[in-house]
JSON list of C-alpha atoms in Angstrom, two decimals:
[
{"chain": "A", "resi": 20, "resn": "UNK", "atom": "CA", "xyz": [-115.20, -8.96, 38.34]},
{"chain": "A", "resi": 21, "resn": "UNK", "atom": "CA", "xyz": [-112.80, -8.26, 41.18]},
{"chain": "A", "resi": 22, "resn": "UNK", "atom": "CA", "xyz": [-110.72, -6.06, 38.90]},
{"chain": "A", "resi": 23, "resn": "UNK", "atom": "CA", "xyz": [-113.60, -3.87, 37.77]},
{"chain": "A", "resi": 24, "resn": "UNK", "atom": "CA", "xyz": [-115.01, -3.64, 41.28]},
{"chain": "A", "resi": 25, "resn": "UNK", "atom": "CA", "xyz": [-111.70, -2.59, 42.75]},
{"chain": "A", "resi": 26, "resn": "UNK", "atom": "CA", "xyz": [-111.28, 0.08, 40.09]},
{"chain": "A", "resi": 27, "resn": "UNK", "atom": "CA", "xyz": [-114.76, 1.41, 40.78]},
{"chain": "A", "resi": 28, "resn": "UNK", "atom": "CA", "xyz": [-114.15, 1.56, 44.51]},
{"chain": "A", "resi": 29, "resn": "UNK", "atom": "CA", "xyz": [-110.88, 3.42, 44.27]},
{"chain": "A", "resi": 30, "resn": "UNK", "atom": "CA", "xyz": [-112.23, 5.82, 41.67]},
{"chain": "A", "resi": 31, "resn": "UNK", "atom": "CA", "xyz": [-115.23, 6.59, 43.87]},
{"chain": "A", "resi": 32, "resn": "UNK", "atom": "CA", "xyz": [-113.02, 7.43, 46.81]},
{"chain": "A", "resi": 33, "resn": "UNK", "atom": "CA", "xyz": [-110.69, 9.59, 44.77]},
{"chain": "A", "resi": 34, "resn": "UNK", "atom": "CA", "xyz": [-113.50, 11.59, 43.21]},
{"chain": "A", "resi": 35, "resn": "UNK", "atom": "CA", "xyz": [-115.31, 12.29, 46.47]},
{"chain": "A", "resi": 36, "resn": "UNK", "atom": "CA", "xyz": [-112.28, 12.69, 48.72]},
{"chain": "A", "resi": 37, "resn": "UNK", "atom": "CA", "xyz": [-114.11, 10.95, 51.56]},
{"chain": "A", "resi": 38, "resn": "UNK", "atom": "CA", "xyz": [-114.90, 7.41, 52.57]},
{"chain": "A", "resi": 39, "resn": "UNK", "atom": "CA", "xyz": [-117.94, 6.08, 50.78]},
{"chain": "A", "resi": 40, "resn": "UNK", "atom": "CA", "xyz": [-119.78, 2.81, 50.83]},
{"chain": "A", "resi": 41, "resn": "UNK", "atom": "CA", "xyz": [-117.84, 1.59, 47.78]},
{"chain": "A", "resi": 42, "resn": "UNK", "atom": "CA", "xyz": [-115.63, -0.61, 49.96]},
{"chain": "A", "resi": 43, "resn": "UNK", "atom": "CA", "xyz": [-118.69, -2.69, 50.85]},
{"chain": "A", "resi": 44, "resn": "UNK", "atom": "CA", "xyz": [-120.11, -3.96, 47.62]},
{"chain": "A", "resi": 45, "resn": "UNK", "atom": "CA", "xyz": [-122.00, -7.08, 46.67]},
{"chain": "A", "resi": 46, "resn": "UNK", "atom": "CA", "xyz": [-120.90, -8.81, 43.49]},
{"chain": "A", "resi": 47, "resn": "UNK", "atom": "CA", "xyz": [-123.39, -8.66, 40.67]},
{"chain": "A", "resi": 48, "resn": "UNK", "atom": "CA", "xyz": [-125.94, -11.44, 40.70]},
{"chain": "A", "resi": 49, "resn": "UNK", "atom": "CA", "xyz": [-127.93, -12.99, 37.90]},
{"chain": "A", "resi": 50, "resn": "UNK", "atom": "CA", "xyz": [-130.59, -15.66, 37.60]},
{"chain": "A", "resi": 51, "resn": "UNK", "atom": "CA", "xyz": [-129.85, -19.27, 36.74]},
{"chain": "A", "resi": 52, "resn": "UNK", "atom": "CA", "xyz": [-126.85, -19.55, 39.00]},
{"chain": "A", "resi": 53, "resn": "UNK", "atom": "CA", "xyz": [-126.25, -21.46, 42.23]},
{"chain": "A", "resi": 54, "resn": "UNK", "atom": "CA", "xyz": [-126.99, -19.03, 45.09]},
{"chain": "A", "resi": 55, "resn": "UNK", "atom": "CA", "xyz": [-124.09, -18.53, 47.50]},
{"chain": "A", "resi": 56, "resn": "UNK", "atom": "CA", "xyz": [-124.83, -17.77, 51.16]},
{"chain": "A", "resi": 57, "resn": "UNK", "atom": "CA", "xyz": [-123.71, -14.45, 52.70]},
{"chain": "A", "resi": 58, "resn": "UNK", "atom": "CA", "xyz": [-119.97, -14.16, 53.10]},
{"chain": "A", "resi": 59, "resn": "UNK", "atom": "CA", "xyz": [-117.33, -11.54, 53.84]},
{"chain": "A", "resi": 60, "resn": "UNK", "atom": "CA", "xyz": [-114.83, -11.42, 50.95]},
{"chain": "A", "resi": 61, "resn": "UNK", "atom": "CA", "xyz": [-111.54, -9.72, 51.80]},
{"chain": "A", "resi": 62, "resn": "UNK", "atom": "CA", "xyz": [-109.40, -8.77, 48.82]},
{"chain": "A", "resi": 63, "resn": "UNK", "atom": "CA", "xyz": [-105.64, -8.66, 49.16]},
{"chain": "A", "resi": 64, "resn": "UNK", "atom": "CA", "xyz": [-102.65, -7.60, 47.10]},
{"chain": "A", "resi": 65, "resn": "UNK", "atom": "CA", "xyz": [-100.23, -8.54, 44.34]},
{"chain": "A", "resi": 66, "resn": "UNK", "atom": "CA", "xyz": [-100.24, -12.05, 42.81]},
{"chain": "A", "resi": 67, "resn": "UNK", "atom": "CA", "xyz": [-102.81, -13.49, 45.20]},
{"chain": "A", "resi": 68, "resn": "UNK", "atom": "CA", "xyz": [-105.29, -10.79, 44.16]},
{"chain": "A", "resi": 69, "resn": "UNK", "atom": "CA", "xyz": [-104.60, -11.41, 40.46]},
{"chain": "A", "resi": 70, "resn": "UNK", "atom": "CA", "xyz": [-104.94, -15.19, 40.90]},
{"chain": "A", "resi": 71, "resn": "UNK", "atom": "CA", "xyz": [-108.30, -14.83, 42.64]},
{"chain": "A", "resi": 72, "resn": "UNK", "atom": "CA", "xyz": [-109.41, -12.42, 39.92]},
{"chain": "A", "resi": 73, "resn": "UNK", "atom": "CA", "xyz": [-108.84, -15.16, 37.33]},
{"chain": "A", "resi": 74, "resn": "UNK", "atom": "CA", "xyz": [-110.60, -17.75, 39.49]},
{"chain": "A", "resi": 75, "resn": "UNK", "atom": "CA", "xyz": [-113.56, -15.43, 40.03]},
{"chain": "A", "resi": 76, "resn": "UNK", "atom": "CA", "xyz": [-113.94, -14.61, 36.35]},
{"chain": "A", "resi": 77, "resn": "UNK", "atom": "CA", "xyz": [-113.50, -18.18, 35.07]},
{"chain": "A", "resi": 78, "resn": "UNK", "atom": "CA", "xyz": [-115.03, -20.47, 37.69]},
{"chain": "A", "resi": 79, "resn": "UNK", "atom": "CA", "xyz": [-117.09, -18.49, 40.18]},
{"chain": "A", "resi": 80, "resn": "UNK", "atom": "CA", "xyz": [-119.02, -15.65, 38.56]},
{"chain": "A", "resi": 81, "resn": "UNK", "atom": "CA", "xyz": [-120.31, -17.67, 35.56]},
{"chain": "A", "resi": 82, "resn": "UNK", "atom": "CA", "xyz": [-121.92, -20.29, 37.83]},
{"chain": "A", "resi": 83, "resn": "UNK", "atom": "CA", "xyz": [-122.40, -18.81, 41.32]},
{"chain": "A", "resi": 84, "resn": "UNK", "atom": "CA", "xyz": [-124.74, -16.03, 42.42]},
{"chain": "A", "resi": 85, "resn": "UNK", "atom": "CA", "xyz": [-122.56, -14.02, 44.82]},
{"chain": "A", "resi": 86, "resn": "UNK", "atom": "CA", "xyz": [-125.08, -11.23, 45.36]},
{"chain": "A", "resi": 87, "resn": "UNK", "atom": "CA", "xyz": [-125.00, -11.75, 49.12]},
{"chain": "A", "resi": 88, "resn": "UNK", "atom": "CA", "xyz": [-121.23, -11.43, 49.42]},
{"chain": "A", "resi": 89, "resn": "UNK", "atom": "CA", "xyz": [-119.79, -8.31, 51.00]},
{"chain": "A", "resi": 90, "resn": "UNK", "atom": "CA", "xyz": [-116.51, -7.16, 49.50]},
{"chain": "A", "resi": 91, "resn": "UNK", "atom": "CA", "xyz": [-113.70, -5.32, 51.31]},
{"chain": "A", "resi": 92, "resn": "UNK", "atom": "CA", "xyz": [-110.53, -4.07, 49.66]},
{"chain": "A", "resi": 93, "resn": "UNK", "atom": "CA", "xyz": [-107.62, -4.45, 52.11]},
{"chain": "A", "resi": 94, "resn": "UNK", "atom": "CA", "xyz": [-104.91, -3.39, 49.71]},
{"chain": "A", "resi": 95, "resn": "UNK", "atom": "CA", "xyz": [-102.33, -1.00, 51.15]},
{"chain": "A", "resi": 96, "resn": "UNK", "atom": "CA", "xyz": [-103.80, 1.91, 49.18]},
{"chain": "A", "resi": 97, "resn": "UNK", "atom": "CA", "xyz": [-107.35, 1.21, 50.32]},
{"chain": "A", "resi": 98, "resn": "UNK", "atom": "CA", "xyz": [-106.34, 0.97, 53.98]},
{"chain": "A", "resi": 99, "resn": "UNK", "atom": "CA", "xyz": [-104.36, 4.19, 53.66]},
{"chain": "A", "resi": 100, "resn": "UNK", "atom": "CA", "xyz": [-107.16, 6.07, 51.88]},
{"chain": "A", "resi": 101, "resn": "UNK", "atom": "CA", "xyz": [-109.69, 5.13, 54.58]},
{"chain": "A", "resi": 102, "resn": "UNK", "atom": "CA", "xyz": [-107.34, 5.45, 57.58]},
{"chain": "A", "resi": 103, "resn": "UNK", "atom": "CA", "xyz": [-108.00, 1.75, 58.18]},
{"chain": "A", "resi": 104, "resn": "UNK", "atom": "CA", "xyz": [-111.77, 2.16, 58.45]},
{"chain": "A", "resi": 105, "resn": "UNK", "atom": "CA", "xyz": [-112.09, -0.52, 55.77]},
{"chain": "A", "resi": 106, "resn": "UNK", "atom": "CA", "xyz": [-110.26, -2.96, 58.07]},
{"chain": "A", "resi": 107, "resn": "UNK", "atom": "CA", "xyz": [-112.60, -2.26, 60.99]},
{"chain": "A", "resi": 108, "resn": "UNK", "atom": "CA", "xyz": [-115.63, -2.59, 58.70]},
{"chain": "A", "resi": 109, "resn": "UNK", "atom": "CA", "xyz": [-114.33, -5.91, 57.34]},
{"chain": "A", "resi": 110, "resn": "UNK", "atom": "CA", "xyz": [-113.86, -7.26, 60.87]},
{"chain": "A", "resi": 111, "resn": "UNK", "atom": "CA", "xyz": [-117.39, -6.18, 61.81]},
{"chain": "A", "resi": 112, "resn": "UNK", "atom": "CA", "xyz": [-118.81, -7.81, 58.67]},
{"chain": "A", "resi": 113, "resn": "UNK", "atom": "CA", "xyz": [-116.99, -11.08, 59.37]},
{"chain": "A", "resi": 114, "resn": "UNK", "atom": "CA", "xyz": [-118.26, -11.14, 62.95]},
{"chain": "A", "resi": 115, "resn": "UNK", "atom": "CA", "xyz": [-121.80, -10.51, 61.73]},
{"chain": "A", "resi": 116, "resn": "UNK", "atom": "CA", "xyz": [-121.88, -13.02, 58.85]},
{"chain": "A", "resi": 117, "resn": "UNK", "atom": "CA", "xyz": [-119.68, -15.74, 60.38]},
{"chain": "A", "resi": 118, "resn": "UNK", "atom": "CA", "xyz": [-118.25, -16.76, 56.99]},
{"chain": "A", "resi": 119, "resn": "UNK", "atom": "CA", "xyz": [-115.05, -15.18, 55.68]},
{"chain": "A", "resi": 120, "resn": "UNK", "atom": "CA", "xyz": [-112.74, -15.63, 52.70]},
{"chain": "A", "resi": 121, "resn": "UNK", "atom": "CA", "xyz": [-109.49, -13.68, 52.88]},
{"chain": "A", "resi": 122, "resn": "UNK", "atom": "CA", "xyz": [-106.79, -13.29, 50.27]},
{"chain": "A", "resi": 123, "resn": "UNK", "atom": "CA", "xyz": [-103.20, -12.79, 51.49]},
{"chain": "A", "resi": 124, "resn": "UNK", "atom": "CA", "xyz": [-102.51, -9.16, 52.31]},
{"chain": "A", "resi": 125, "resn": "UNK", "atom": "CA", "xyz": [-99.32, -7.09, 52.40]},
{"chain": "A", "resi": 126, "resn": "UNK", "atom": "CA", "xyz": [-97.98, -5.42, 55.53]},
{"chain": "A", "resi": 127, "resn": "UNK", "atom": "CA", "xyz": [-95.88, -2.63, 53.97]},
{"chain": "A", "resi": 128, "resn": "UNK", "atom": "CA", "xyz": [-92.26, -2.16, 54.97]},
{"chain": "A", "resi": 129, "resn": "UNK", "atom": "CA", "xyz": [-90.75, 1.31, 55.38]},
{"chain": "A", "resi": 130, "resn": "UNK", "atom": "CA", "xyz": [-89.54, 1.12, 51.77]},
{"chain": "A", "resi": 131, "resn": "UNK", "atom": "CA", "xyz": [-92.99, 0.09, 50.50]},
{"chain": "A", "resi": 132, "resn": "UNK", "atom": "CA", "xyz": [-94.62, 2.98, 52.36]},
{"chain": "A", "resi": 133, "resn": "UNK", "atom": "CA", "xyz": [-92.51, 5.34, 50.24]},
{"chain": "A", "resi": 134, "resn": "UNK", "atom": "CA", "xyz": [-92.97, 3.29, 47.07]},
{"chain": "A", "resi": 135, "resn": "UNK", "atom": "CA", "xyz": [-96.78, 3.18, 47.38]},
{"chain": "A", "resi": 136, "resn": "UNK", "atom": "CA", "xyz": [-97.03, 6.80, 48.51]},
{"chain": "A", "resi": 137, "resn": "UNK", "atom": "CA", "xyz": [-98.77, 5.88, 51.78]},
{"chain": "A", "resi": 138, "resn": "UNK", "atom": "CA", "xyz": [-99.38, 8.35, 54.58]},
{"chain": "A", "resi": 139, "resn": "UNK", "atom": "CA", "xyz": [-97.93, 6.02, 57.21]},
{"chain": "A", "resi": 140, "resn": "UNK", "atom": "CA", "xyz": [-97.13, 2.33, 57.76]},
{"chain": "A", "resi": 141, "resn": "UNK", "atom": "CA", "xyz": [-100.01, 0.02, 58.66]},
{"chain": "A", "resi": 142, "resn": "UNK", "atom": "CA", "xyz": [-99.69, -3.04, 60.85]},
{"chain": "A", "resi": 143, "resn": "UNK", "atom": "CA", "xyz": [-100.75, -6.53, 59.85]},
{"chain": "A", "resi": 144, "resn": "UNK", "atom": "CA", "xyz": [-104.56, -6.80, 59.64]},
{"chain": "A", "resi": 145, "resn": "UNK", "atom": "CA", "xyz": [-104.50, -10.41, 60.84]},
{"chain": "A", "resi": 146, "resn": "UNK", "atom": "CA", "xyz": [-104.21, -9.54, 64.52]},
{"chain": "A", "resi": 147, "resn": "UNK", "atom": "CA", "xyz": [-107.25, -7.24, 64.36]},
{"chain": "A", "resi": 148, "resn": "UNK", "atom": "CA", "xyz": [-109.21, -9.95, 62.57]},
{"chain": "A", "resi": 149, "resn": "UNK", "atom": "CA", "xyz": [-108.37, -12.62, 65.13]},
{"chain": "A", "resi": 150, "resn": "UNK", "atom": "CA", "xyz": [-109.30, -10.33, 68.01]},
{"chain": "A", "resi": 151, "resn": "UNK", "atom": "CA", "xyz": [-112.57, -9.39, 66.35]},
{"chain": "A", "resi": 152, "resn": "UNK", "atom": "CA", "xyz": [-113.50, -12.98, 65.51]},
{"chain": "A", "resi": 153, "resn": "UNK", "atom": "CA", "xyz": [-112.13, -14.62, 68.66]},
{"chain": "A", "resi": 154, "resn": "UNK", "atom": "CA", "xyz": [-109.66, -16.52, 66.52]},
{"chain": "A", "resi": 155, "resn": "UNK", "atom": "CA", "xyz": [-107.39, -18.34, 68.94]},
{"chain": "A", "resi": 156, "resn": "UNK", "atom": "CA", "xyz": [-105.74, -20.81, 66.59]},
{"chain": "A", "resi": 157, "resn": "UNK", "atom": "CA", "xyz": [-104.37, -20.99, 63.06]},
{"chain": "A", "resi": 158, "resn": "UNK", "atom": "CA", "xyz": [-104.97, -24.29, 61.28]},
{"chain": "A", "resi": 159, "resn": "UNK", "atom": "CA", "xyz": [-102.37, -25.20, 58.67]},
{"chain": "A", "resi": 160, "resn": "UNK", "atom": "CA", "xyz": [-103.14, -28.61, 57.19]},
{"chain": "A", "resi": 161, "resn": "UNK", "atom": "CA", "xyz": [-101.40, -30.52, 54.42]},
{"chain": "A", "resi": 162, "resn": "UNK", "atom": "CA", "xyz": [-103.01, -30.48, 50.99]},
{"chain": "A", "resi": 163, "resn": "UNK", "atom": "CA", "xyz": [-103.47, -33.82, 49.27]},
{"chain": "A", "resi": 164, "resn": "UNK", "atom": "CA", "xyz": [-104.01, -33.79, 45.49]},
{"chain": "A", "resi": 165, "resn": "UNK", "atom": "CA", "xyz": [-105.21, -37.00, 43.80]},
{"chain": "A", "resi": 166, "resn": "UNK", "atom": "CA", "xyz": [-102.50, -38.52, 41.63]},
{"chain": "A", "resi": 167, "resn": "UNK", "atom": "CA", "xyz": [-99.61, -36.80, 43.43]},
{"chain": "A", "resi": 168, "resn": "UNK", "atom": "CA", "xyz": [-97.77, -39.10, 45.85]},
{"chain": "A", "resi": 169, "resn": "UNK", "atom": "CA", "xyz": [-96.48, -37.52, 49.04]},
{"chain": "A", "resi": 170, "resn": "UNK", "atom": "CA", "xyz": [-94.13, -38.95, 51.63]},
{"chain": "A", "resi": 171, "resn": "UNK", "atom": "CA", "xyz": [-97.14, -39.66, 53.82]},
{"chain": "A", "resi": 172, "resn": "UNK", "atom": "CA", "xyz": [-100.63, -40.91, 53.08]},
{"chain": "A", "resi": 173, "resn": "UNK", "atom": "CA", "xyz": [-102.70, -39.46, 55.92]},
{"chain": "A", "resi": 174, "resn": "UNK", "atom": "CA", "xyz": [-103.29, -35.72, 56.31]},
{"chain": "A", "resi": 175, "resn": "UNK", "atom": "CA", "xyz": [-101.22, -33.78, 58.82]},
{"chain": "A", "resi": 176, "resn": "UNK", "atom": "CA", "xyz": [-102.92, -31.15, 60.96]},
{"chain": "A", "resi": 177, "resn": "UNK", "atom": "CA", "xyz": [-101.10, -28.17, 62.45]},
{"chain": "A", "resi": 178, "resn": "UNK", "atom": "CA", "xyz": [-102.51, -25.82, 65.07]},
{"chain": "A", "resi": 179, "resn": "UNK", "atom": "CA", "xyz": [-100.68, -22.68, 66.12]},
{"chain": "A", "resi": 180, "resn": "UNK", "atom": "CA", "xyz": [-101.64, -20.36, 68.96]},
{"chain": "A", "resi": 181, "resn": "UNK", "atom": "CA", "xyz": [-102.82, -17.14, 67.30]},
{"chain": "A", "resi": 182, "resn": "UNK", "atom": "CA", "xyz": [-103.14, -14.88, 70.34]},
{"chain": "A", "resi": 183, "resn": "UNK", "atom": "CA", "xyz": [-100.43, -12.68, 71.82]},
{"chain": "A", "resi": 184, "resn": "UNK", "atom": "CA", "xyz": [-96.80, -13.28, 70.99]},
{"chain": "A", "resi": 185, "resn": "UNK", "atom": "CA", "xyz": [-95.10, -11.17, 68.36]},
{"chain": "A", "resi": 186, "resn": "UNK", "atom": "CA", "xyz": [-98.39, -10.10, 66.79]},
{"chain": "A", "resi": 187, "resn": "UNK", "atom": "CA", "xyz": [-98.88, -7.65, 69.66]},
{"chain": "A", "resi": 188, "resn": "UNK", "atom": "CA", "xyz": [-95.22, -7.01, 70.44]},
{"chain": "A", "resi": 189, "resn": "UNK", "atom": "CA", "xyz": [-93.67, -3.71, 71.37]},
{"chain": "A", "resi": 190, "resn": "UNK", "atom": "CA", "xyz": [-90.16, -3.08, 70.08]},
{"chain": "A", "resi": 191, "resn": "UNK", "atom": "CA", "xyz": [-87.49, -0.50, 69.51]},
{"chain": "A", "resi": 192, "resn": "UNK", "atom": "CA", "xyz": [-84.03, -0.36, 67.96]},
{"chain": "A", "resi": 193, "resn": "UNK", "atom": "CA", "xyz": [-81.50, 0.60, 70.63]},
{"chain": "A", "resi": 194, "resn": "UNK", "atom": "CA", "xyz": [-77.77, 0.95, 71.17]},
{"chain": "A", "resi": 195, "resn": "UNK", "atom": "CA", "xyz": [-75.56, -0.03, 74.10]},
{"chain": "A", "resi": 196, "resn": "UNK", "atom": "CA", "xyz": [-77.15, 0.16, 77.52]},
{"chain": "A", "resi": 197, "resn": "UNK", "atom": "CA", "xyz": [-79.42, -1.79, 79.86]},
{"chain": "A", "resi": 198, "resn": "UNK", "atom": "CA", "xyz": [-82.94, -3.21, 79.48]},
{"chain": "A", "resi": 199, "resn": "UNK", "atom": "CA", "xyz": [-85.29, -3.78, 82.41]},
{"chain": "A", "resi": 200, "resn": "UNK", "atom": "CA", "xyz": [-88.67, -5.45, 81.90]},
{"chain": "A", "resi": 201, "resn": "UNK", "atom": "CA", "xyz": [-91.00, -4.83, 84.85]},
{"chain": "A", "resi": 202, "resn": "UNK", "atom": "CA", "xyz": [-94.52, -6.09, 85.55]},
{"chain": "A", "resi": 203, "resn": "UNK", "atom": "CA", "xyz": [-96.85, -3.84, 87.55]},
{"chain": "A", "resi": 204, "resn": "UNK", "atom": "CA", "xyz": [-99.77, -5.76, 89.11]},
{"chain": "A", "resi": 205, "resn": "UNK", "atom": "CA", "xyz": [-103.31, -4.49, 88.61]},
{"chain": "A", "resi": 206, "resn": "UNK", "atom": "CA", "xyz": [-103.49, -4.03, 92.39]},
{"chain": "A", "resi": 207, "resn": "UNK", "atom": "CA", "xyz": [-101.31, -0.97, 93.02]},
{"chain": "A", "resi": 208, "resn": "UNK", "atom": "CA", "xyz": [-100.68, -2.18, 96.58]},
{"chain": "A", "resi": 209, "resn": "UNK", "atom": "CA", "xyz": [-98.70, -5.16, 95.27]},
{"chain": "A", "resi": 210, "resn": "UNK", "atom": "CA", "xyz": [-95.01, -4.82, 94.53]},
{"chain": "A", "resi": 211, "resn": "UNK", "atom": "CA", "xyz": [-93.81, -4.69, 90.92]},
{"chain": "A", "resi": 212, "resn": "UNK", "atom": "CA", "xyz": [-92.07, -7.80, 89.58]},
{"chain": "A", "resi": 213, "resn": "UNK", "atom": "CA", "xyz": [-88.88, -7.59, 87.54]},
{"chain": "A", "resi": 214, "resn": "UNK", "atom": "CA", "xyz": [-89.30, -10.05, 84.65]},
{"chain": "A", "resi": 215, "resn": "UNK", "atom": "CA", "xyz": [-85.88, -9.61, 83.13]},
{"chain": "A", "resi": 216, "resn": "UNK", "atom": "CA", "xyz": [-82.88, -7.36, 83.32]},
{"chain": "A", "resi": 217, "resn": "UNK", "atom": "CA", "xyz": [-79.91, -7.46, 80.98]},
{"chain": "A", "resi": 218, "resn": "UNK", "atom": "CA", "xyz": [-77.07, -5.51, 79.46]},
{"chain": "A", "resi": 219, "resn": "UNK", "atom": "CA", "xyz": [-77.19, -4.66, 75.76]},
{"chain": "A", "resi": 220, "resn": "UNK", "atom": "CA", "xyz": [-73.62, -4.69, 74.55]},
{"chain": "A", "resi": 221, "resn": "UNK", "atom": "CA", "xyz": [-73.96, -4.38, 70.77]},
{"chain": "A", "resi": 222, "resn": "UNK", "atom": "CA", "xyz": [-74.01, -1.06, 68.97]},
{"chain": "A", "resi": 223, "resn": "UNK", "atom": "CA", "xyz": [-77.39, -1.88, 67.40]},
{"chain": "A", "resi": 224, "resn": "UNK", "atom": "CA", "xyz": [-80.01, -4.23, 68.85]},
{"chain": "A", "resi": 225, "resn": "UNK", "atom": "CA", "xyz": [-83.74, -4.74, 68.60]},
{"chain": "A", "resi": 226, "resn": "UNK", "atom": "CA", "xyz": [-85.50, -5.05, 71.97]},
{"chain": "A", "resi": 227, "resn": "UNK", "atom": "CA", "xyz": [-88.83, -6.87, 71.69]},
{"chain": "A", "resi": 228, "resn": "UNK", "atom": "CA", "xyz": [-91.40, -7.29, 74.47]},
{"chain": "A", "resi": 229, "resn": "UNK", "atom": "CA", "xyz": [-94.54, -9.39, 74.23]},
{"chain": "A", "resi": 230, "resn": "UNK", "atom": "CA", "xyz": [-96.81, -11.57, 76.34]},
{"chain": "A", "resi": 231, "resn": "UNK", "atom": "CA", "xyz": [-98.49, -14.92, 75.73]},
{"chain": "A", "resi": 232, "resn": "UNK", "atom": "CA", "xyz": [-102.05, -15.13, 77.12]},
{"chain": "A", "resi": 233, "resn": "UNK", "atom": "CA", "xyz": [-102.78, -18.58, 78.54]},
{"chain": "A", "resi": 234, "resn": "UNK", "atom": "CA", "xyz": [-106.48, -18.16, 79.34]},
{"chain": "A", "resi": 235, "resn": "UNK", "atom": "CA", "xyz": [-107.58, -19.74, 76.06]},
{"chain": "A", "resi": 236, "resn": "UNK", "atom": "CA", "xyz": [-105.11, -22.63, 75.89]},
{"chain": "A", "resi": 237, "resn": "UNK", "atom": "CA", "xyz": [-107.91, -25.02, 76.92]},
{"chain": "A", "resi": 238, "resn": "UNK", "atom": "CA", "xyz": [-110.01, -23.79, 73.98]},
{"chain": "A", "resi": 239, "resn": "UNK", "atom": "CA", "xyz": [-107.08, -24.27, 71.62]},
{"chain": "A", "resi": 240, "resn": "UNK", "atom": "CA", "xyz": [-106.52, -27.81, 72.94]},
{"chain": "A", "resi": 241, "resn": "UNK", "atom": "CA", "xyz": [-110.22, -28.63, 72.54]},
{"chain": "A", "resi": 242, "resn": "UNK", "atom": "CA", "xyz": [-110.17, -27.51, 68.89]},
{"chain": "A", "resi": 243, "resn": "UNK", "atom": "CA", "xyz": [-107.00, -29.45, 68.14]},
{"chain": "A", "resi": 244, "resn": "UNK", "atom": "CA", "xyz": [-107.99, -32.74, 69.78]},
{"chain": "A", "resi": 245, "resn": "UNK", "atom": "CA", "xyz": [-111.55, -32.58, 68.42]},
{"chain": "A", "resi": 246, "resn": "UNK", "atom": "CA", "xyz": [-110.21, -32.23, 64.88]},
{"chain": "A", "resi": 247, "resn": "UNK", "atom": "CA", "xyz": [-107.81, -35.13, 65.39]},
{"chain": "A", "resi": 248, "resn": "UNK", "atom": "CA", "xyz": [-110.55, -37.38, 66.77]},
{"chain": "A", "resi": 249, "resn": "UNK", "atom": "CA", "xyz": [-112.87, -36.54, 63.90]},
{"chain": "A", "resi": 250, "resn": "UNK", "atom": "CA", "xyz": [-110.17, -37.31, 61.30]},
{"chain": "A", "resi": 251, "resn": "UNK", "atom": "CA", "xyz": [-108.80, -40.34, 63.21]},
{"chain": "A", "resi": 252, "resn": "UNK", "atom": "CA", "xyz": [-105.33, -38.75, 63.45]},
{"chain": "A", "resi": 253, "resn": "UNK", "atom": "CA", "xyz": [-102.84, -39.33, 66.28]},
{"chain": "A", "resi": 254, "resn": "UNK", "atom": "CA", "xyz": [-102.17, -35.93, 67.93]},
{"chain": "A", "resi": 255, "resn": "UNK", "atom": "CA", "xyz": [-98.70, -34.70, 68.84]},
{"chain": "A", "resi": 256, "resn": "UNK", "atom": "CA", "xyz": [-97.91, -31.61, 70.90]},
{"chain": "A", "resi": 257, "resn": "UNK", "atom": "CA", "xyz": [-94.61, -29.96, 69.98]},
{"chain": "A", "resi": 258, "resn": "UNK", "atom": "CA", "xyz": [-92.94, -27.28, 72.12]},
{"chain": "A", "resi": 259, "resn": "UNK", "atom": "CA", "xyz": [-89.45, -25.91, 72.59]},
{"chain": "A", "resi": 260, "resn": "UNK", "atom": "CA", "xyz": [-89.20, -26.34, 76.35]},
{"chain": "A", "resi": 261, "resn": "UNK", "atom": "CA", "xyz": [-85.40, -26.35, 76.33]},
{"chain": "A", "resi": 262, "resn": "UNK", "atom": "CA", "xyz": [-85.58, -22.61, 75.67]},
{"chain": "A", "resi": 263, "resn": "UNK", "atom": "CA", "xyz": [-89.11, -21.52, 76.55]},
{"chain": "A", "resi": 264, "resn": "UNK", "atom": "CA", "xyz": [-89.40, -22.79, 80.12]},
{"chain": "A", "resi": 265, "resn": "UNK", "atom": "CA", "xyz": [-92.72, -21.00, 80.59]},
{"chain": "A", "resi": 266, "resn": "UNK", "atom": "CA", "xyz": [-94.34, -23.58, 78.27]},
{"chain": "A", "resi": 267, "resn": "UNK", "atom": "CA", "xyz": [-93.97, -26.23, 80.95]}
]
């Protein structure tokens, strides 16, 4: 079903030359199936897309009525064809419905931009999704399969801060010289603050600048500890304070 829908969407865009509503499409529904609630379905790329196609055709579509699902194709070609409008529409749909399933997507490298024939490189869609859905943490939990013995019996929960950091970083490749990072307060009457100044001595370096918002750390902690209490798991907080002194 995913395969035929994707083909229809791309063909519709190519024939009209403009963005059409084909990127938002409900899967076909039929009677006698278990009705699924509304959900935003975000299609990805490569093997993950093919795997979900098989799952949809074999175990979802024959038994589940997905007529209320909204489908968005976030393949590199779809994002390029729509100038990323499909990404913004997917974020809006997820915020409206409050239930999202997302396949892994590809953030194309410079080589892939040429290979796929894209107009320009596109950034990772994950940052836009987290901003649009107020996603402040990424939960990565262990998967326990009956009959397969792991080195631990209880589940392990991982929470990672999903705001700021390298997702919103600015960067540039530079040569030898000097780098000065300066903060300018919102109040123009206050003096600027030099965050860091250093010499760049190598012929080729990558200078990266990013910030880590701390306003939502309390929300992140609440999510983490609430999950641990519910699952009766002892929480641990891991940081690298020997290097990142600001975490103290």
